Amino acid sequence: MGSGHTYKLAGVMGWPVSHSRSPVIHNHWIAHHGLKGAYVLLPVEPKNLEQALRALPALGFAGCNLTIPHKVEALRLVDRVDHLAERIGAINTIVVETDRSLTGRNTDAFGYIESLRDARPQWRADAGPAVIVGAGGAARAVIIGLIDQRASEIRLTNRSWAKAHDMSQEFGAKVSAIPWEGRHDALAGAALLVNTTNQGMQGEPALDLRLDLLPVSALVSDIIYAPMETPLIAQARQRGNATVNGLGMLLNQARPAFEAWFGVSPGITPELFHLIRETF
Ligand code: NAP
């Protein structure tokens, strides 16, 4: 039987996981492409992660996504990790191979870069300095995505100095660490500003950042998608900067995972955007 005739399962493993929009995205694509299968929520406590992962082949799963808090731990538990995920230090996607082994991948860097290209087809990473605010897990994917697109200069600033410093050492000369107090001035001459902190999320205060020195030509990106317009995005839009929210990253990171599981390359249509918007 061809893959189109096989019932396939996929899902997102997290704790908690009920807020995830991934089922909306993947189940839309399953229906749209006339496939047989389902994408389900997999609430798995950290202490059960290994058992849950090992059960995937027996349960008929083509694979799964991983979200908080499993992305780093899962990397240590799978049989094989691809090079990009190894560099990022986390996996967000597992593919169950035909021999039932588990391969870990990370599609967040791809998702981030594609989201910029969708918003601005002419975007180039070497257009000028990029300022990254935040040095957590998502920042690692964003920075590696930018480096692989030949970014010329990356200025990394984080509330906790040590994380920005360590990351700049790890990622080489293109990435310089900027003390938190220097973040406002670091925007001078920048072509791209990215918020990778949780500041501006629903329930969190706005990111404390003055945009005065940021060129109006700079692209302002916030990887947060709830709300879709963070205070940073609103402020940037009002002063004339082009903006990108985190929804494009969320949708685009799902594409390679879906293709790996279901063998079909899915698209991001206005219909899908509409469906996701309705979940807010
Ligand atoms: P994380 O590893 O926990 O990192 C959190 C970052 O936020 C750290 O740099 C932390 O700084 C900073 N931070 C926290 N509180 C702060 C404060 N009061 N002031 C300044 N900085 C503060 O989290 P993550 O996994 O990287 O996720 C970060 C954000 O990205 C979340 O909002 C998440 O929803 C979003 N995200 C979006 C996508 C997408 O597809 N669009 C994908 C992944 C993540 P310290 O080091 O000083 O603690």
GROMACS .gro file of C-alpha atoms and ligand atoms in nm:
model
  328
    1MET     CA    1   0.000   0.000   0.000
    2GLY     CA    2   0.125   0.350  -0.079
    3SER     CA    3   0.164   0.606   0.196
    4GLY     CA    4  -0.157   0.777   0.087
    5HIS     CA    5  -0.355   0.470   0.192
    6THR     CA    6  -0.196   0.429   0.534
    7TYR     CA    7  -0.354   0.581   0.841
    8LYS     CA    8  -0.083   0.788   1.006
    9LEU     CA    9  -0.063   0.953   1.343
   10ALA     CA   10   0.147   1.248   1.450
   11GLY     CA   11   0.124   1.481   1.747
   12VAL     CA   12   0.284   1.733   1.975
   13MET     CA   13   0.440   1.619   2.302
   14GLY     CA   14   0.461   1.879   2.578
   15TRP     CA   15   0.372   1.956   2.937
   16PRO     CA   16   0.145   2.147   2.939
   17VAL     CA   17   0.038   2.119   2.577
   18SER     CA   18  -0.331   2.211   2.559
   19HIS     CA   19  -0.251   2.564   2.431
   20SER     CA   20  -0.071   2.430   2.121
   21ARG     CA   21  -0.197   2.548   1.780
   22SER     CA   22  -0.010   2.269   1.600
   23PRO     CA   23  -0.315   2.036   1.577
   24VAL     CA   24  -0.506   2.310   1.390
   25ILE     CA   25  -0.223   2.344   1.138
   26HIS     CA   26  -0.150   1.976   1.076
   27ASN     CA   27  -0.511   1.855   1.079
   28HIS     CA   28  -0.593   2.126   0.825
   29TRP     CA   29  -0.318   1.994   0.597
   30ILE     CA   30  -0.427   1.630   0.648
   31ALA     CA   31  -0.780   1.721   0.539
   32HIS     CA   32  -0.666   1.954   0.260
   33HIS     CA   33  -0.449   1.682   0.102
   34GLY     CA   34  -0.709   1.407   0.150
   35LEU     CA   35  -0.477   1.202   0.373
   36LYS     CA   36  -0.585   0.948   0.630
   37GLY     CA   37  -0.455   1.032   0.974
   38ALA     CA   38  -0.468   1.265   1.270
   39TYR     CA   39  -0.244   1.500   1.466
   40VAL     CA   40  -0.311   1.485   1.839
   41LEU     CA   41  -0.207   1.649   2.165
   42LEU     CA   42   0.031   1.433   2.367
   43PRO     CA   43   0.048   1.560   2.725
   44VAL     CA   44   0.357   1.387   2.863
   45GLU     CA   45   0.521   1.463   3.197
   46PRO     CA   46   0.899   1.503   3.188
   47LYS     CA   47   0.950   1.185   3.391
   48ASN     CA   48   0.763   0.985   3.125
   49LEU     CA   49   0.934   1.135   2.821
   50GLU     CA   50   1.159   0.840   2.738
   51GLN     CA   51   0.879   0.583   2.767
   52ALA     CA   52   0.648   0.800   2.558
   53LEU     CA   53   0.906   0.843   2.281
   54ARG     CA   54   0.983   0.471   2.273
   55ALA     CA   55   0.611   0.396   2.237
   56LEU     CA   56   0.573   0.604   1.920
   57PRO     CA   57   0.656   0.327   1.667
   58ALA     CA   58   0.433   0.069   1.838
   59LEU     CA   59   0.142   0.316   1.841
   60GLY     CA   60   0.173   0.378   1.468
   61PHE     CA   61   0.307   0.731   1.490
   62ALA     CA   62   0.496   0.871   1.191
   63GLY     CA   63   0.658   1.108   1.439
   64CYS     CA   64   0.588   1.400   1.667
   65ASN     CA   65   0.673   1.756   1.753
   66LEU     CA   66   0.823   1.849   2.087
   67THR     CA   67   0.750   2.160   2.284
   68ILE     CA   68   0.819   2.298   2.631
   69PRO     CA   69   0.983   2.143   2.834
   70HIS     CA   70   1.102   1.851   2.619
   71LYS     CA   71   1.307   2.002   2.335
   72VAL     CA   72   1.650   1.962   2.495
   73GLU     CA   73   1.598   1.637   2.688
   74ALA     CA   74   1.449   1.460   2.383
   75LEU     CA   75   1.768   1.528   2.189
   76ARG     CA   76   1.950   1.297   2.430
   77LEU     CA   77   1.688   1.022   2.402
   78VAL     CA   78   1.649   0.972   2.027
   79ASP     CA   79   1.867   0.735   1.820
   80ARG     CA   80   2.004   0.999   1.581
   81VAL     CA   81   2.009   1.379   1.564
   82ASP     CA   82   2.071   1.571   1.244
   83HIS     CA   83   2.357   1.819   1.225
   84LEU     CA   84   2.145   2.135   1.237
   85ALA     CA   85   1.955   2.018   1.547
   86GLU     CA   86   2.287   1.924   1.708
   87ARG     CA   87   2.410   2.281   1.656
   88ILE     CA   88   2.087   2.430   1.788
   89GLY     CA   89   2.105   2.196   2.087
   90ALA     CA   90   1.737   2.101   2.079
   91ILE     CA   91   1.491   1.905   1.866
   92ASN     CA   92   1.136   2.009   1.783
   93THR     CA   93   1.058   1.720   1.547
   94ILE     CA   94   1.099   1.342   1.563
   95VAL     CA   95   1.063   1.116   1.262
   96VAL     CA   96   0.995   0.745   1.315
   97GLU     CA   97   1.207   0.564   1.055
   98THR     CA   98   1.100   0.244   0.878
   99ASP     CA   99   1.331   0.042   1.108
  100ARG     CA  100   1.139   0.201   1.403
  101SER     CA  101   1.437   0.412   1.512
  102LEU     CA  102   1.386   0.779   1.602
  103THR     CA  103   1.554   1.070   1.422
  104GLY     CA  104   1.556   1.414   1.587
  105ARG     CA  105   1.541   1.731   1.379
  106ASN     CA  106   1.494   2.101   1.440
  107THR     CA  107   1.280   2.301   1.194
  108ASP     CA  108   1.266   2.626   1.396
  109ALA     CA  109   1.560   2.792   1.216
  110PHE     CA  110   1.402   2.711   0.878
  111GLY     CA  111   1.064   2.835   1.006
  112TYR     CA  112   1.209   3.162   1.124
  113ILE     CA  113   1.398   3.241   0.802
  114GLU     CA  114   1.097   3.146   0.587
  115SER     CA  115   0.875   3.376   0.792
  116LEU     CA  116   1.100   3.670   0.704
  117ARG     CA  117   1.102   3.571   0.336
  118ASP     CA  118   0.721   3.539   0.331
  119ALA     CA  119   0.689   3.890   0.476
  120ARG     CA  120   0.965   4.042   0.263
  121PRO     CA  121   1.067   3.836  -0.041
  122GLN     CA  122   1.372   4.060  -0.097
  123TRP     CA  123   1.501   4.009   0.258
  124ARG     CA  124   1.870   3.925   0.289
  125ALA     CA  125   2.061   3.833   0.605
  126ASP     CA  126   2.366   4.027   0.488
  127ALA     CA  127   2.173   4.356   0.447
  128GLY     CA  128   2.317   4.488   0.775
  129PRO     CA  129   2.355   4.417   1.147
  130ALA     CA  130   2.088   4.210   1.323
  131VAL     CA  131   2.009   4.276   1.690
  132ILE     CA  132   1.878   3.973   1.880
  133VAL     CA  133   1.713   4.036   2.216
  134GLY     CA  134   1.709   3.724   2.434
  135ALA     CA  135   1.944   3.426   2.453
  136GLY     CA  136   1.714   3.130   2.530
  137GLY     CA  137   1.634   2.824   2.320
  138ALA     CA  138   1.445   3.010   2.050
  139ALA     CA  139   1.731   3.260   2.014
  140ARG     CA  140   1.967   2.972   1.931
  141ALA     CA  141   1.748   2.864   1.638
  142VAL     CA  142   1.708   3.223   1.514
  143ILE     CA  143   2.083   3.294   1.535
  144ILE     CA  144   2.185   2.972   1.360
  145GLY     CA  145   1.925   3.040   1.091
  146LEU     CA  146   2.074   3.387   1.035
  147ILE     CA  147   2.435   3.261   1.037
  148ASP     CA  148   2.349   2.994   0.780
  149GLN     CA  149   2.195   3.266   0.561
  150ARG     CA  150   2.532   3.449   0.577
  151ALA     CA  151   2.439   3.723   0.824
  152SER     CA  152   2.716   3.980   0.837
  153GLU     CA  153   2.689   4.088   1.202
  154ILE     CA  154   2.476   3.972   1.494
  155ARG     CA  155   2.448   4.176   1.814
  156LEU     CA  156   2.314   3.963   2.096
  157THR     CA  157   2.175   4.116   2.414
  158ASN     CA  158   2.019   3.934   2.707
  159ARG     CA  159   1.904   4.024   3.057
  160SER     CA  160   2.145   3.766   3.199
  161TRP     CA  161   2.490   3.855   3.065
  162ALA     CA  162   2.645   3.508   3.095
  163LYS     CA  163   2.406   3.347   2.844
  164ALA     CA  164   2.469   3.614   2.577
  165HIS     CA  165   2.843   3.598   2.640
  166ASP     CA  166   2.861   3.217   2.623
  167MET     CA  167   2.653   3.207   2.306
  168SER     CA  168   2.871   3.467   2.135
  169GLN     CA  169   3.179   3.258   2.221
  170GLU     CA  170   3.014   2.944   2.088
  171PHE     CA  171   2.886   3.093   1.762
  172GLY     CA  172   3.203   3.276   1.658
  173ALA     CA  173   3.316   3.620   1.551
  174LYS     CA  174   2.996   3.726   1.375
  175VAL     CA  175   2.807   3.721   1.706
  176SER     CA  176   2.896   3.985   1.965
  177ALA     CA  177   2.743   4.003   2.313
  178ILE     CA  178   2.604   4.342   2.418
  179PRO     CA  179   2.539   4.418   2.787
  180TRP     CA  180   2.167   4.453   2.869
  181GLU     CA  181   2.212   4.826   2.948
  182GLY     CA  182   2.353   4.875   2.598
  183ARG     CA  183   2.054   4.728   2.416
  184HIS     CA  184   1.892   5.061   2.320
  185ASP     CA  185   2.215   5.196   2.165
  186ALA     CA  186   2.284   4.865   1.990
  187LEU     CA  187   1.993   4.940   1.755
  188ALA     CA  188   2.192   5.212   1.571
  189GLY     CA  189   2.244   5.111   1.210
  190ALA     CA  190   2.060   4.779   1.248
  191ALA     CA  191   1.879   4.618   0.952
  192LEU     CA  192   1.691   4.363   1.163
  193LEU     CA  193   1.564   4.357   1.524
  194VAL     CA  194   1.436   4.030   1.671
  195ASN     CA  195   1.264   3.980   2.006
  196THR     CA  196   1.319   3.623   2.124
  197THR     CA  197   1.231   3.689   2.490
  198ASN     CA  198   0.890   3.620   2.641
  199GLN     CA  199   0.840   3.993   2.705
  200GLY     CA  200   0.524   4.110   2.530
  201MET     CA  201   0.353   3.771   2.551
  202GLN     CA  202   0.000   3.751   2.688
  203GLY     CA  203   0.034   3.798   3.064
  204GLU     CA  204   0.387   3.945   3.042
  205PRO     CA  205   0.491   4.311   3.040
  206ALA     CA  206   0.613   4.476   2.719
  207LEU     CA  207   0.978   4.437   2.618
  208ASP     CA  208   1.170   4.725   2.774
  209LEU     CA  209   1.343   4.861   2.462
  210ARG     CA  210   1.365   5.215   2.320
  211LEU     CA  211   1.355   5.217   1.940
  212ASP     CA  212   1.479   5.579   1.893
  213LEU     CA  213   1.808   5.476   1.728
  214LEU     CA  214   1.662   5.202   1.507
  215PRO     CA  215   1.661   5.298   1.137
  216VAL     CA  216   1.308   5.317   0.993
  217SER     CA  217   1.432   5.087   0.716
  218ALA     CA  218   1.494   4.805   0.967
  219LEU     CA  219   1.271   4.499   0.976
  220VAL     CA  220   1.127   4.436   1.324
  221SER     CA  221   1.046   4.078   1.410
  222ASP     CA  222   0.887   3.938   1.724
  223ILE     CA  223   0.870   3.559   1.745
  224ILE     CA  224   0.578   3.582   1.989
  225TYR     CA  225   0.240   3.504   1.827
  226ALA     CA  226   0.006   3.539   2.126
  227PRO     CA  227  -0.084   3.821   2.097
  228MET     CA  228  -0.023   3.857   1.725
  229GLU     CA  229   0.059   4.224   1.776
  230THR     CA  230   0.295   4.266   2.073
  231PRO     CA  231   0.365   4.616   2.208
  232LEU     CA  232   0.703   4.598   2.026
  233ILE     CA  233   0.536   4.523   1.691
  234ALA     CA  234   0.277   4.799   1.749
  235GLN     CA  235   0.543   5.053   1.837
  236ALA     CA  236   0.758   4.957   1.537
  237ARG     CA  237   0.462   4.976   1.298
  238GLN     CA  238   0.362   5.319   1.429
  239ARG     CA  239   0.709   5.461   1.360
  240GLY     CA  240   0.712   5.316   1.008
  241ASN     CA  241   0.918   4.997   1.036
  242ALA     CA  242   0.813   4.683   0.849
  243THR     CA  243   0.714   4.412   1.099
  244VAL     CA  244   0.681   4.032   1.121
  245ASN     CA  245   0.508   3.849   1.406
  246GLY     CA  246   0.573   3.494   1.527
  247LEU     CA  247   0.286   3.330   1.343
  248GLY     CA  248   0.490   3.287   1.025
  249MET     CA  249   0.761   3.103   1.220
  250LEU     CA  250   0.503   2.876   1.382
  251LEU     CA  251   0.343   2.791   1.047
  252ASN     CA  252   0.670   2.748   0.858
  253GLN     CA  253   0.839   2.526   1.118
  254ALA     CA  254   0.544   2.288   1.072
  255ARG     CA  255   0.599   2.246   0.696
  256PRO     CA  256   0.914   2.027   0.689
  257ALA     CA  257   0.779   1.814   0.976
  258PHE     CA  258   0.452   1.748   0.792
  259GLU     CA  259   0.642   1.662   0.475
  260ALA     CA  260   0.867   1.418   0.662
  261TRP     CA  261   0.567   1.236   0.816
  262PHE     CA  262   0.308   1.248   0.539
  263GLY     CA  263   0.522   1.276   0.225
  264VAL     CA  264   0.342   1.587   0.101
  265SER     CA  265   0.482   1.941   0.101
  266PRO     CA  266   0.207   2.162   0.250
  267GLY     CA  267   0.144   2.530   0.185
  268ILE     CA  268   0.046   2.827   0.399
  269THR     CA  269  -0.279   2.950   0.253
  270PRO     CA  270  -0.504   3.243   0.350
  271GLU     CA  271  -0.752   2.978   0.467
  272LEU     CA  272  -0.497   2.840   0.716
  273PHE     CA  273  -0.416   3.191   0.840
  274HIS     CA  274  -0.788   3.247   0.895
  275LEU     CA  275  -0.824   2.920   1.090
  276ILE     CA  276  -0.532   3.006   1.319
  277ARG     CA  277  -0.654   3.361   1.375
  278GLU     CA  278  -0.984   3.220   1.496
  279THR     CA  279  -0.803   3.035   1.777
  280PHE     CA  280  -0.700   3.363   1.946
  281NAP     P1  281   1.355   3.050   2.710
  281NAP     O1  282   1.460   2.955   2.662
  281NAP     O2  283   1.297   3.032   2.844
  281NAP     O3  284   1.421   3.197   2.703
  281NAP     C1  285   1.352   3.309   2.753
  281NAP     C2  286   1.429   3.437   2.720
  281NAP     O4  287   1.351   3.548   2.768
  281NAP     C3  288   1.564   3.446   2.791
  281NAP     O5  289   1.655   3.512   2.707
  281NAP     C4  290   1.530   3.531   2.913
  281NAP     O6  291   1.640   3.605   2.965
  281NAP     C5  292   1.430   3.628   2.854
  281NAP     N1  293   1.349   3.692   2.958
  281NAP     C6  294   1.261   3.633   3.042
  281NAP     N2  295   1.208   3.724   3.126
  281NAP     C7  296   1.264   3.843   3.093
  281NAP     C8  297   1.253   3.976   3.143
  281NAP     N3  298   1.168   4.005   3.245
  281NAP     N4  299   1.325   4.073   3.085
  281NAP     C9  300   1.409   4.045   2.983
  281NAP     N5  301   1.426   3.922   2.931
  281NAP    C10  302   1.355   3.822   2.985
  281NAP     O7  303   1.233   3.055   2.609
  281NAP     P2  304   1.231   3.025   2.452
  281NAP     O8  305   1.195   2.882   2.430
  281NAP     O9  306   1.357   3.077   2.393
  281NAP    O10  307   1.105   3.111   2.404
  281NAP    C11  308   1.108   3.252   2.408
  281NAP    C12  309   0.986   3.309   2.336
  281NAP    O11  310   0.982   3.267   2.201
  281NAP    C13  311   0.851   3.265   2.396
  281NAP    O12  312   0.769   3.379   2.400
  281NAP    C14  313   0.797   3.166   2.296
  281NAP    O13  314   0.657   3.167   2.289
  281NAP    C15  315   0.854   3.219   2.166
  281NAP     N6  316   0.870   3.114   2.062
  281NAP    C16  317   0.802   3.128   1.945
  281NAP    C17  318   0.816   3.032   1.846
  281NAP    C18  319   0.741   3.046   1.716
  281NAP    O14  320   0.728   2.948   1.643
  281NAP     N7  321   0.691   3.162   1.682
  281NAP    C19  322   0.901   2.922   1.865
  281NAP    C20  323   0.971   2.912   1.987
  281NAP    C21  324   0.954   3.010   2.084
  281NAP     P3  325   1.730   3.543   3.086
  281NAP    O15  326   1.832   3.457   3.018
  281NAP    O16  327   1.787   3.662   3.151
  281NAP    O17  328   1.638   3.465   3.175
   0.00000   0.00000   0.00000
